[in-house]
Amino acid sequence: MTQSCGLMGDGKKPVKIHHLVKAPENTPESVASRESWDASKPVTVYKTPENLPDGSPCTAVTVILRTKGCAWWWKSGCTFCGYFNDVRNDVTSEDMFSQWEEAKRRTENFKGCKMVKVYTSGTFFEDRENPPEWQEHVLRETYEMGLHLVVEAQAQMCTEEKLAWIAERHPGCTVAIGLEAYDNTVLRFHANKGFSIRQWHRAVELLRENSLRVKTYLLFKPPFMSEGDALEHTSRWVREVSKISDEVSINPMNIQKGTIVDRLFRNREYRPPWLWSLVEMIFRTHADISNTDCRVIVHPTAGGKTRGSHNCGSCDSEVVAAIERYSVSGDLREFTGLECDCKKAWHSEIQSDATLPVPMGAGVHRRGNPLDRMRAP
Amino acid sequence: MNGRALSREVVARNRFSRLFSLGDRNKPLSWAPGLILSDLDQNLPLEIAPFSFNRDSSQPPSKLTLSTRGNLCYPFDGHDVWQSSEGLVLPPSLSSSDSGEFGHGTEFLPISWQSLHHDISLVNSEKQPSVIAITDAPQLSNAAGKLSQAIDIVRRRFPASLIWAPGISGPDNCPLLSWMGIDLFDLNRSRMASANGILLTSDGPRYPDPSLSEDSSMDSQIAHWTQAIASLRSAIRSGTVREQAERASLSSPRSVERLRRHDKLFLQNIDGSILTSVDNSGRRLRYNSPASRQDKLIHDWKERISNLHTPPSHQSDVLVLLPCSATKPYRLSQSHHRFLKNIPSNRMHQVMVTSPLGLVPRELEDIWPAAHYDIPVTGDWDADELGIINSMIIDICKRSNYSYVINHSGIDLELDMVVVKGTRRGTAGSKESLSELNNSVIESVEMYGLDDVPEELNRIELMKSRSRFIHGTDDWLEGAIVSGRPPIFSILKNDEQLAKWNPRDGRFAFSKKSLPLLLESGKFPTLGICEGHKWKGDIFPTNIESIAGEIRMGDEILVTQNDELIGSARAVAPGWEWPFGPGRLAKARHRL
């Protein structure tokens, strides 16, 4: 009982969360899997209905490219991000051009699309990640094609020089920053995000100065957080960041392979959010957001599956559809008539999380025989 | 975050399960095991719910507030509010890491698997909070064995604290959690059950029965909680929590698993500081399920019989194995009355074959737990029981070097190092069997020249054998004689009484005169009273300077001050509660 570091400690120095993030990524299986991909082909290309900045509906094409990955991942990495599964170290400039051409080929030069989202599993305009000549080519070409461009970046990568360079080549494009949480403790502890709120505010200022659009990602239910806390915090964060963002995209946690969250999920220490929590968050924030020019979208990736936001299994598809409809219409009537018995169980879990000292929640499985779920844990 | 400590006293104990009175000890207002209420819960009586809890999660880490619902802290002039920080908590599977911000608080302390691994402040013995919450209990309950481990270590480290495992308790597992060391429960699972239209009862979750107008409302759930807590408190008083925990655990595979893991943990802790050495309260140990065999008390008995116990010196040649009886001590049963009549020699070492204790030597049949257990008797042994009994017989035969074994027990023995004579002909009590037993005893007396020893020698050797088993020494009996009429004997030396043996107590009642001899033997637990302290009453944590030796509940403890023997006391709390346990640890017995 007298070990140097606690009642049950073995005397070893604790490792940082950063080491836990890196551990699964560096396994031979993970490396082999990444290196098995064809670097000349993009990860995926697909089309979705979207809204242009002026609110008019359009078709958007999403191009996810296979890159060298994120500079923050090279050093540490976010607890929930599994994008490293899609990257490889030896991607060349030629590969990047080749992938871009392949994306155009597959979509017939983005036929019928007015928006293109170019995702690089990192920061689009970070030169260490993506070749500058390729960045320039994409920026100019999409601008010349009249496409509204959406790229992603980490807040600390949004430097004055780089944003001016972007704005010059594709004026008015959207830069999406994965803020995930409007709380420094959550950024540091739950997300291991690598930047602070102050840095995000600075990035937003610079984007505004360069007349670029600000899109902010928020993460619903980061690891080490209960369902109840996630609902409370994310509702607050949405209200805060919507005041200074053009668009807020709320990403409910989904379990990505090889991440810390995956490890917790397999150890039954984490469950993705309830779909009801997303609905509740929308109701709690709708009025405040309506008073801003910000558009809020919620996209439950893998919604209805156990590795994504889910409910009891019988109401999931209806609730996912309603959330997605709301993201387009912004109309609360999308949820009219949506009810299920499992809503009471969800509500009970939210209440428990708020009233018990259980920072990681007290929820139980949502599916299966109710009597078995209620047996003593 | 400081506050006044909770006034608490243990009024009944059953291993880690303890019934606490809370508030003024002369007029307690509430009790634990009990409930902690949240803002959502209805206003329950103080007697069942001593605390209320609030969590402010507006900014991580959350701020926690635990409040007393009555005047429970000295000088009992108002309610107390204890605040603490929840800390940043990583899940148990990431215990190799450290969030850098542990839960902290003075009287209300949040603890997690992570802080148990990395928070060095928990080692500081000055930290003695009134209430502890294991904040990752729901996650620990999903990880094989971790909840049992966490509760075990927190329970032993903080013997005076009330422990709460939030979010996991219900009327169906509160006896098990209490047996493991949890004192405080909440209504979370009942609320969840209610939301699912299920009634959470002592027998587990079930749907309400419409024919009796049952429902799953919180009123109904609370009625089941009230019943469960009343039953648990009563079980602590009567020493039957283990039975209740075994019964309750059957409603959930996780609970069965948890009880097994808890038993395994206890077995790994080689000392007996959780056990009782003497219990003359009249309680019975009912070993009605196979799970009972895993209890530490049973293993401790088997271990000591197999590896330590030595028979009276004049009974080292012939072993007589007899069946047990439902009546305890066995000699009071009709069957043993007949056996004893047919064992016409005091040179036979009589040992009873039984379950779950395995073997009970005649000289130990009055002591705890041999005189206090009940098992269902069908006359059949299962493979596990046979294996245990056989291995114990082999162990004692090896150590005691018997020349001959008379087997009247009816079980098949697998002994090749000694001659075995079976004497059962049909039932053990049949005329043929008894005659065979009688003949075999006479034969062995003749064969090995085992004439009876004088009764005085027989008595003192029996006492010595008992003392070796109970206290690990018989040095204090050197030169002593036994006098008196059965069943109560006096042990005298130089015409001065050293002790009394009353089989109903199952212990030696030592006199003042014996204390120097006991100290000299070096085998009795001792405690040192603080220098300068004038010892008047009983033994409390504040009096104690040092402790030596293993203390079991009921043990005789020698009291010293400045290395001088000043008296003796009897432990009312087992060793794990020493020296920081709540309230009185031992009752003063002799002052020199």
PDB file of N, CA and C in Angstrom, chain B residues 409-446:
ATOM      1  N   SER B 409     -16.217 -43.136   9.015  1.00  0.00           N
ATOM      2  CA  SER B 409     -16.918 -42.009   8.370  1.00  0.00           C
ATOM      3  C   SER B 409     -17.761 -42.452   7.193  1.00  0.00           C
ATOM      4  N   GLY B 410     -17.401 -43.543   6.564  1.00  0.00           N
ATOM      5  CA  GLY B 410     -18.167 -44.002   5.419  1.00  0.00           C
ATOM      6  C   GLY B 410     -17.657 -43.507   4.090  1.00  0.00           C
ATOM      7  N   ILE B 411     -16.656 -42.644   4.088  1.00  0.00           N
ATOM      8  CA  ILE B 411     -16.133 -42.207   2.790  1.00  0.00           C
ATOM      9  C   ILE B 411     -14.932 -43.080   2.429  1.00  0.00           C
ATOM     10  N   ASP B 412     -14.730 -43.242   1.137  1.00  0.00           N
ATOM     11  CA  ASP B 412     -13.589 -44.038   0.678  1.00  0.00           C
ATOM     12  C   ASP B 412     -12.313 -43.224   0.819  1.00  0.00           C
ATOM     13  N   LEU B 413     -11.326 -43.813   1.488  1.00  0.00           N
ATOM     14  CA  LEU B 413     -10.067 -43.091   1.679  1.00  0.00           C
ATOM     15  C   LEU B 413      -9.024 -43.555   0.675  1.00  0.00           C
ATOM     16  N   GLU B 414      -8.216 -42.626   0.246  1.00  0.00           N
ATOM     17  CA  GLU B 414      -7.137 -42.970  -0.689  1.00  0.00           C
ATOM     18  C   GLU B 414      -5.808 -42.784   0.035  1.00  0.00           C
ATOM     19  N   LEU B 415      -5.567 -43.612   1.045  1.00  0.00           N
ATOM     20  CA  LEU B 415      -4.333 -43.489   1.838  1.00  0.00           C
ATOM     21  C   LEU B 415      -3.444 -44.694   1.576  1.00  0.00           C
ATOM     22  N   ASP B 416      -2.171 -44.443   1.296  1.00  0.00           N
ATOM     23  CA  ASP B 416      -1.296 -45.599   1.145  1.00  0.00           C
ATOM     24  C   ASP B 416      -0.149 -45.586   2.149  1.00  0.00           C
ATOM     25  N   MET B 417      -0.088 -44.535   2.987  1.00  0.00           N
ATOM     26  CA  MET B 417       1.025 -44.466   3.931  1.00  0.00           C
ATOM     27  C   MET B 417       0.657 -45.036   5.296  1.00  0.00           C
ATOM     28  N   VAL B 418      -0.578 -45.450   5.462  1.00  0.00           N
ATOM     29  CA  VAL B 418      -1.009 -45.923   6.769  1.00  0.00           C
ATOM     30  C   VAL B 418      -2.111 -46.983   6.595  1.00  0.00           C
ATOM     31  N   VAL B 419      -2.171 -47.885   7.559  1.00  0.00           N
ATOM     32  CA  VAL B 419      -3.181 -48.949   7.499  1.00  0.00           C
ATOM     33  C   VAL B 419      -4.542 -48.360   7.854  1.00  0.00           C
ATOM     34  N   VAL B 420      -5.540 -48.651   7.035  1.00  0.00           N
ATOM     35  CA  VAL B 420      -6.880 -48.123   7.266  1.00  0.00           C
ATOM     36  C   VAL B 420      -7.827 -49.284   7.519  1.00  0.00           C
ATOM     37  N   LYS B 421      -8.600 -49.146   8.563  1.00  0.00           N
ATOM     38  CA  LYS B 421      -9.596 -50.183   8.865  1.00  0.00           C
ATOM     39  C   LYS B 421     -10.986 -49.553   8.759  1.00  0.00           C
ATOM     40  N   GLY B 422     -11.786 -50.026   7.821  1.00  0.00           N
ATOM     41  CA  GLY B 422     -13.146 -49.534   7.671  1.00  0.00           C
ATOM     42  C   GLY B 422     -14.064 -50.226   8.660  1.00  0.00           C
ATOM     43  N   THR B 423     -14.920 -49.471   9.340  1.00  0.00           N
ATOM     44  CA  THR B 423     -15.774 -50.070  10.367  1.00  0.00           C
ATOM     45  C   THR B 423     -17.247 -49.877  10.068  1.00  0.00           C
ATOM     46  N   ARG B 424     -17.564 -49.274   8.957  1.00  0.00           N
ATOM     47  CA  ARG B 424     -18.978 -49.040   8.641  1.00  0.00           C
ATOM     48  C   ARG B 424     -19.599 -50.302   8.075  1.00  0.00           C
ATOM     49  N   ARG B 425     -20.699 -50.693   8.666  1.00  0.00           N
ATOM     50  CA  ARG B 425     -21.482 -51.796   8.128  1.00  0.00           C
ATOM     51  C   ARG B 425     -22.905 -51.263   7.987  1.00  0.00           C
ATOM     52  N   GLY B 426     -23.215 -50.744   6.840  1.00  0.00           N
ATOM     53  CA  GLY B 426     -24.502 -50.053   6.691  1.00  0.00           C
ATOM     54  C   GLY B 426     -24.375 -48.657   7.259  1.00  0.00           C
ATOM     55  N   THR B 427     -25.329 -48.237   8.088  1.00  0.00           N
ATOM     56  CA  THR B 427     -25.238 -46.885   8.649  1.00  0.00           C
ATOM     57  C   THR B 427     -24.215 -46.853   9.785  1.00  0.00           C
ATOM     58  N   ALA B 428     -23.724 -45.633  10.071  1.00  0.00           N
ATOM     59  CA  ALA B 428     -22.684 -45.498  11.092  1.00  0.00           C
ATOM     60  C   ALA B 428     -23.196 -45.883  12.471  1.00  0.00           C
ATOM     61  N   GLY B 429     -24.518 -45.719  12.662  1.00  0.00           N
ATOM     62  CA  GLY B 429     -25.072 -45.990  13.990  1.00  0.00           C
ATOM     63  C   GLY B 429     -25.638 -47.380  14.133  1.00  0.00           C
ATOM     64  N   SER B 430     -25.499 -48.224  13.111  1.00  0.00           N
ATOM     65  CA  SER B 430     -26.066 -49.583  13.213  1.00  0.00           C
ATOM     66  C   SER B 430     -25.287 -50.385  14.241  1.00  0.00           C
ATOM     67  N   LYS B 431     -25.943 -51.398  14.766  1.00  0.00           N
ATOM     68  CA  LYS B 431     -25.307 -52.224  15.795  1.00  0.00           C
ATOM     69  C   LYS B 431     -24.007 -52.813  15.277  1.00  0.00           C
ATOM     70  N   GLU B 432     -24.069 -53.297  14.020  1.00  0.00           N
ATOM     71  CA  GLU B 432     -22.883 -53.940  13.436  1.00  0.00           C
ATOM     72  C   GLU B 432     -21.736 -52.947  13.330  1.00  0.00           C
ATOM     73  N   SER B 433     -22.070 -51.737  12.886  1.00  0.00           N
ATOM     74  CA  SER B 433     -21.029 -50.713  12.718  1.00  0.00           C
ATOM     75  C   SER B 433     -20.403 -50.351  14.063  1.00  0.00           C
ATOM     76  N   LEU B 434     -21.271 -50.134  15.025  1.00  0.00           N
ATOM     77  CA  LEU B 434     -20.768 -49.720  16.336  1.00  0.00           C
ATOM     78  C   LEU B 434     -19.922 -50.829  16.969  1.00  0.00           C
ATOM     79  N   SER B 435     -20.358 -52.048  16.768  1.00  0.00           N
ATOM     80  CA  SER B 435     -19.604 -53.164  17.299  1.00  0.00           C
ATOM     81  C   SER B 435     -18.243 -53.249  16.624  1.00  0.00           C
ATOM     82  N   GLU B 436     -18.237 -53.030  15.308  1.00  0.00           N
ATOM     83  CA  GLU B 436     -16.984 -53.050  14.551  1.00  0.00           C
ATOM     84  C   GLU B 436     -16.051 -51.939  15.027  1.00  0.00           C
ATOM     85  N   LEU B 437     -16.652 -50.795  15.287  1.00  0.00           N
ATOM     86  CA  LEU B 437     -15.868 -49.653  15.783  1.00  0.00           C
ATOM     87  C   LEU B 437     -15.236 -50.007  17.135  1.00  0.00           C
ATOM     88  N   ASN B 438     -16.058 -50.526  18.001  1.00  0.00           N
ATOM     89  CA  ASN B 438     -15.590 -50.894  19.332  1.00  0.00           C
ATOM     90  C   ASN B 438     -14.451 -51.910  19.242  1.00  0.00           C
ATOM     91  N   ASN B 439     -14.673 -52.939  18.430  1.00  0.00           N
ATOM     92  CA  ASN B 439     -13.651 -53.976  18.294  1.00  0.00           C
ATOM     93  C   ASN B 439     -12.349 -53.420  17.730  1.00  0.00           C
ATOM     94  N   SER B 440     -12.493 -52.546  16.766  1.00  0.00           N
ATOM     95  CA  SER B 440     -11.292 -51.997  16.119  1.00  0.00           C
ATOM     96  C   SER B 440     -10.489 -51.144  17.091  1.00  0.00           C
ATOM     97  N   VAL B 441     -11.196 -50.384  17.931  1.00  0.00           N
ATOM     98  CA  VAL B 441     -10.503 -49.547  18.915  1.00  0.00           C
ATOM     99  C   VAL B 441      -9.740 -50.447  19.890  1.00  0.00           C
ATOM    100  N   ILE B 442     -10.423 -51.484  20.371  1.00  0.00           N
ATOM    101  CA  ILE B 442      -9.784 -52.402  21.326  1.00  0.00           C
ATOM    102  C   ILE B 442      -8.575 -53.085  20.676  1.00  0.00           C
ATOM    103  N   GLU B 443      -8.776 -53.486  19.417  1.00  0.00           N
ATOM    104  CA  GLU B 443      -7.671 -54.122  18.682  1.00  0.00           C
ATOM    105  C   GLU B 443      -6.462 -53.196  18.591  1.00  0.00           C
ATOM    106  N   SER B 444      -6.731 -51.948  18.237  1.00  0.00           N
ATOM    107  CA  SER B 444      -5.611 -51.012  18.050  1.00  0.00           C
ATOM    108  C   SER B 444      -4.927 -50.707  19.377  1.00  0.00           C
ATOM    109  N   VAL B 445      -5.714 -50.654  20.462  1.00  0.00           N
ATOM    110  CA  VAL B 445      -5.128 -50.431  21.796  1.00  0.00           C
ATOM    111  C   VAL B 445      -4.147 -51.558  22.113  1.00  0.00           C
ATOM    112  N   GLU B 446      -4.596 -52.752  21.801  1.00  0.00           N
ATOM    113  CA  GLU B 446      -3.738 -53.917  22.082  1.00  0.00           C
ATOM    114  C   GLU B 446      -2.543 -53.950  21.143  1.00  0.00           C
TER     115      GLU B 446
END
